[in-house]
PDB file of C-alpha atoms in Angstrom:
ATOM      1  CA  UNK U 401      -6.908 -12.180  -3.696  1.00 61.00           C
ATOM      2  CA  UNK U 402      -5.085  -9.002  -4.732  1.00 65.00           C
ATOM      3  CA  UNK U 403      -7.067  -5.808  -4.381  1.00 72.00           C
ATOM      4  CA  UNK U 404      -7.257  -3.746  -7.586  1.00 64.00           C
ATOM      5  CA  UNK U 405      -7.280   0.028  -7.419  1.00 71.00           C
ATOM      6  CA  UNK U 406      -9.827   2.004  -9.435  1.00 69.00           C
ATOM      7  CA  UNK U 407      -6.937   3.398 -11.515  1.00 70.00           C
ATOM      8  CA  UNK U 408      -5.674  -0.110 -12.382  1.00 67.00           C
ATOM      9  CA  UNK U 409      -9.193  -1.223 -13.236  1.00 61.00           C
ATOM     10  CA  UNK U 410      -9.713   1.811 -15.493  1.00 63.00           C
ATOM     11  CA  UNK U 411      -6.353   1.216 -17.216  1.00 61.00           C
ATOM     12  CA  UNK U 412      -7.192  -2.443 -17.824  1.00 59.00           C
ATOM     13  CA  UNK U 413     -10.621  -1.523 -19.184  1.00 59.00           C
ATOM     14  CA  UNK U 414      -9.063   0.995 -21.586  1.00 61.00           C
ATOM     15  CA  UNK U 415      -6.557  -1.605 -22.802  1.00 62.00           C
ATOM     16  CA  UNK U 416      -9.359  -4.101 -23.432  1.00 57.00           C
ATOM     17  CA  UNK U 417     -11.328  -1.482 -25.385  1.00 59.00           C
ATOM     18  CA  UNK U 418      -8.225  -0.567 -27.418  1.00 66.00           C
ATOM     19  CA  UNK U 419      -7.531  -4.196 -28.309  1.00 65.00           C
ATOM     20  CA  UNK U 420     -11.188  -4.780 -29.184  1.00 69.00           C
ATOM     21  CA  UNK U 421     -11.294  -1.717 -31.452  1.00 75.00           C
ATOM     22  CA  UNK U 422      -8.044  -2.710 -33.129  1.00 74.00           C
ATOM     23  CA  UNK U 423      -9.330  -6.240 -33.736  1.00 77.00           C
ATOM     24  CA  UNK U 424     -12.491  -4.890 -35.353  1.00 84.00           C
ATOM     25  CA  UNK U 425     -10.490  -2.442 -37.476  1.00 87.00           C
ATOM     26  CA  UNK U 426      -8.037  -4.942 -38.943  1.00 88.00           C
ATOM     27  CA  UNK U 427      -9.668  -8.365 -38.716  1.00 87.00           C
ATOM     28  CA  UNK U 428     -12.915  -9.676 -40.131  1.00 89.00           C
ATOM     29  CA  UNK U 429     -15.299 -11.368 -37.702  1.00 89.00           C
ATOM     30  CA  UNK U 430     -14.263 -14.724 -39.186  1.00 92.00           C
ATOM     31  CA  UNK U 431     -10.593 -13.919 -38.605  1.00 91.00           C
ATOM     32  CA  UNK U 432     -11.333 -12.866 -35.033  1.00 87.00           C
ATOM     33  CA  UNK U 433     -13.121 -16.165 -34.392  1.00 90.00           C
ATOM     34  CA  UNK U 434     -10.225 -18.065 -35.950  1.00 91.00           C
ATOM     35  CA  UNK U 435      -7.697 -16.199 -33.802  1.00 88.00           C
ATOM     36  CA  UNK U 436      -9.714 -16.894 -30.662  1.00 88.00           C
ATOM     37  CA  UNK U 437      -9.716 -20.624 -31.475  1.00 91.00           C
ATOM     38  CA  UNK U 438      -6.028 -20.447 -32.338  1.00 89.00           C
ATOM     39  CA  UNK U 439      -5.145 -18.799 -29.000  1.00 87.00           C
ATOM     40  CA  UNK U 440      -7.123 -21.454 -27.163  1.00 90.00           C
ATOM     41  CA  UNK U 441      -5.364 -24.225 -29.113  1.00 90.00           C
ATOM     42  CA  UNK U 442      -1.924 -22.747 -28.494  1.00 88.00           C
ATOM     43  CA  UNK U 443      -2.583 -22.009 -24.819  1.00 90.00           C
ATOM     44  CA  UNK U 444      -1.455 -19.268 -22.461  1.00 89.00           C
ATOM     45  CA  UNK U 445       1.891 -20.924 -21.663  1.00 93.00           C
ATOM     46  CA  UNK U 446       2.965 -21.021 -25.322  1.00 92.00           C
ATOM     47  CA  UNK U 447       1.699 -17.478 -25.870  1.00 89.00           C
ATOM     48  CA  UNK U 448       3.928 -16.247 -23.021  1.00 89.00           C
ATOM     49  CA  UNK U 449       6.867 -18.231 -24.417  1.00 94.00           C
ATOM     50  CA  UNK U 450       6.304 -16.804 -27.904  1.00 91.00           C
ATOM     51  CA  UNK U 451       6.127 -13.247 -26.526  1.00 89.00           C
ATOM     52  CA  UNK U 452       9.525 -13.797 -24.888  1.00 93.00           C
ATOM     53  CA  UNK U 453      10.886 -15.276 -28.139  1.00 95.00           C
ATOM     54  CA  UNK U 454       9.622 -12.244 -30.101  1.00 91.00           C
ATOM     55  CA  UNK U 455      11.310  -9.895 -27.664  1.00 91.00           C
ATOM     56  CA  UNK U 456      14.627 -11.710 -27.930  1.00 96.00           C
ATOM     57  CA  UNK U 457      14.350 -12.039 -31.704  1.00 96.00           C
ATOM     58  CA  UNK U 458      13.632  -8.324 -32.144  1.00 94.00           C
ATOM     59  CA  UNK U 459      16.685  -7.484 -30.010  1.00 96.00           C
ATOM     60  CA  UNK U 460      18.832  -9.709 -32.231  1.00 97.00           C
ATOM     61  CA  UNK U 461      17.418  -8.216 -35.436  1.00 97.00           C
ATOM     62  CA  UNK U 462      17.922  -4.686 -34.086  1.00 96.00           C
ATOM     63  CA  UNK U 463      21.542  -5.516 -33.190  1.00 97.00           C
ATOM     64  CA  UNK U 464      22.242  -6.803 -36.724  1.00 97.00           C
ATOM     65  CA  UNK U 465      20.625  -3.724 -38.232  1.00 97.00           C
ATOM     66  CA  UNK U 466      22.661  -1.392 -36.018  1.00 97.00           C
ATOM     67  CA  UNK U 467      25.824  -3.297 -36.927  1.00 98.00           C
ATOM     68  CA  UNK U 468      25.002  -2.787 -40.606  1.00 97.00           C
ATOM     69  CA  UNK U 469      24.912  -6.527 -41.300  1.00 97.00           C
ATOM     70  CA  UNK U 470      23.953  -7.335 -44.878  1.00 95.00           C
ATOM     71  CA  UNK U 471      20.494  -8.962 -44.991  1.00 96.00           C
ATOM     72  CA  UNK U 472      22.027 -11.755 -47.109  1.00 94.00           C
ATOM     73  CA  UNK U 473      24.343 -12.706 -44.221  1.00 95.00           C
ATOM     74  CA  UNK U 474      23.643 -16.158 -42.776  1.00 93.00           C
ATOM     75  CA  UNK U 475      22.959 -14.784 -39.279  1.00 95.00           C
ATOM     76  CA  UNK U 476      20.287 -12.452 -40.604  1.00 96.00           C
ATOM     77  CA  UNK U 477      18.861 -15.185 -42.826  1.00 94.00           C
ATOM     78  CA  UNK U 478      18.412 -17.420 -39.747  1.00 95.00           C
ATOM     79  CA  UNK U 479      16.749 -14.565 -37.853  1.00 96.00           C
ATOM     80  CA  UNK U 480      14.430 -13.957 -40.818  1.00 96.00           C
ATOM     81  CA  UNK U 481      13.461 -17.633 -40.941  1.00 95.00           C
ATOM     82  CA  UNK U 482      12.691 -17.596 -37.204  1.00 96.00           C
ATOM     83  CA  UNK U 483      10.660 -14.386 -37.646  1.00 94.00           C
ATOM     84  CA  UNK U 484       8.582 -16.042 -40.354  1.00 93.00           C
ATOM     85  CA  UNK U 485       8.138 -19.202 -38.251  1.00 94.00           C
ATOM     86  CA  UNK U 486       6.721 -17.132 -35.387  1.00 93.00           C
ATOM     87  CA  UNK U 487       4.388 -15.285 -37.777  1.00 92.00           C
ATOM     88  CA  UNK U 488       3.243 -18.636 -39.168  1.00 92.00           C
ATOM     89  CA  UNK U 489       2.675 -19.992 -35.670  1.00 90.00           C
ATOM     90  CA  UNK U 490       0.583 -16.958 -34.706  1.00 88.00           C
ATOM     91  CA  UNK U 491      -1.473 -16.963 -37.906  1.00 90.00           C
ATOM     92  CA  UNK U 492      -1.703 -20.728 -38.260  1.00 88.00           C
ATOM     93  CA  UNK U 493      -0.500 -20.208 -41.831  1.00 89.00           C
ATOM     94  CA  UNK U 494      -3.570 -18.134 -42.766  1.00 91.00           C
ATOM     95  CA  UNK U 495      -2.402 -15.646 -45.435  1.00 92.00           C
ATOM     96  CA  UNK U 496      -5.378 -13.326 -44.829  1.00 93.00           C
ATOM     97  CA  UNK U 497      -4.553 -13.011 -41.147  1.00 91.00           C
ATOM     98  CA  UNK U 498      -0.891 -12.431 -41.990  1.00 90.00           C
ATOM     99  CA  UNK U 499      -1.981  -9.549 -44.268  1.00 92.00           C
ATOM    100  CA  UNK U 500      -4.209  -8.144 -41.513  1.00 91.00           C
ATOM    101  CA  UNK U 501      -1.337  -8.297 -39.023  1.00 87.00           C
ATOM    102  CA  UNK U 502       0.928  -6.558 -41.536  1.00 88.00           C
ATOM    103  CA  UNK U 503      -1.662  -3.851 -42.184  1.00 89.00           C
ATOM    104  CA  UNK U 504      -2.020  -3.219 -38.468  1.00 88.00           C
ATOM    105  CA  UNK U 505       1.742  -2.819 -37.957  1.00 85.00           C
ATOM    106  CA  UNK U 506       1.973  -0.566 -41.037  1.00 87.00           C
ATOM    107  CA  UNK U 507      -0.901   1.739 -40.090  1.00 88.00           C
ATOM    108  CA  UNK U 508      -0.756   2.097 -36.299  1.00 86.00           C
ATOM    109  CA  UNK U 509       1.740   4.379 -34.540  1.00 87.00           C
ATOM    110  CA  UNK U 510       2.019   2.167 -31.470  1.00 82.00           C
ATOM    111  CA  UNK U 511       0.700  -1.240 -30.459  1.00 80.00           C
ATOM    112  CA  UNK U 512       0.805  -2.357 -26.832  1.00 74.00           C
ATOM    113  CA  UNK U 513       3.215   0.495 -26.155  1.00 77.00           C
ATOM    114  CA  UNK U 514       5.569  -0.619 -28.944  1.00 80.00           C
ATOM    115  CA  UNK U 515       6.661   2.000 -31.491  1.00 85.00           C
ATOM    116  CA  UNK U 516       5.571   0.537 -34.810  1.00 87.00           C
ATOM    117  CA  UNK U 517       8.031   2.678 -36.768  1.00 90.00           C
ATOM    118  CA  UNK U 518      10.888   0.618 -35.388  1.00 91.00           C
ATOM    119  CA  UNK U 519       8.984  -2.588 -36.107  1.00 91.00           C
ATOM    120  CA  UNK U 520       8.357  -1.472 -39.697  1.00 92.00           C
ATOM    121  CA  UNK U 521      12.113  -0.963 -40.134  1.00 95.00           C
ATOM    122  CA  UNK U 522      12.737  -4.480 -38.823  1.00 94.00           C
ATOM    123  CA  UNK U 523      10.036  -5.916 -41.089  1.00 93.00           C
ATOM    124  CA  UNK U 524      11.679  -4.251 -44.106  1.00 94.00           C
ATOM    125  CA  UNK U 525      15.063  -5.683 -43.058  1.00 96.00           C
ATOM    126  CA  UNK U 526      13.554  -9.157 -42.626  1.00 95.00           C
ATOM    127  CA  UNK U 527      11.871  -8.883 -46.042  1.00 94.00           C
ATOM    128  CA  UNK U 528      15.234  -7.973 -47.593  1.00 95.00           C
ATOM    129  CA  UNK U 529      16.780 -11.023 -45.923  1.00 95.00           C
ATOM    130  CA  UNK U 530      13.996 -13.276 -47.199  1.00 93.00           C
ATOM    131  CA  UNK U 531      14.466 -11.942 -50.741  1.00 93.00           C
ATOM    132  CA  UNK U 532      18.276 -12.126 -50.660  1.00 89.00           C
ATOM    133  CA  UNK U 533      20.093 -15.102 -52.114  1.00 81.00           C
ATOM    134  CA  UNK U 534      21.503 -17.380 -49.423  1.00 66.00           C
ATOM    135  CA  UNK U 535      25.081 -16.639 -48.588  1.00 54.00           C
ATOM    136  CA  UNK U 536      27.454 -18.905 -46.709  1.00 49.00           C
ATOM    137  CA  UNK U 537      28.761 -17.704 -43.394  1.00 48.00           C
TER     138      UNK U 537
END
């Protein structure tokens, strides 16, 4: 078994407290229970896979934004559809949880060390793509 330093233990405890406080701030107790069941249903392996997919997807969205690609472009439309599929998978299609997730990303400055300002820009870009008429490639 790996020995854990007091500093690592303290850091982990602080992260757990932060996540707990954030859950209570943005999610009702019913939503928290639902998410716990959902995470158990999905399983740790799929959660790790989805985290990797999110990372890759955000890199692709960022690249299209930096290139100035029109949100109506087919590439961006496909990225937007994948974004929404991952949101749906996380929320299980629960609109209330989707709103809570959105509120959290809109109101927090950072989540898990991720600058939410950049995420908000990507969300706006994805929303533009979802609202844009489909365009052939």
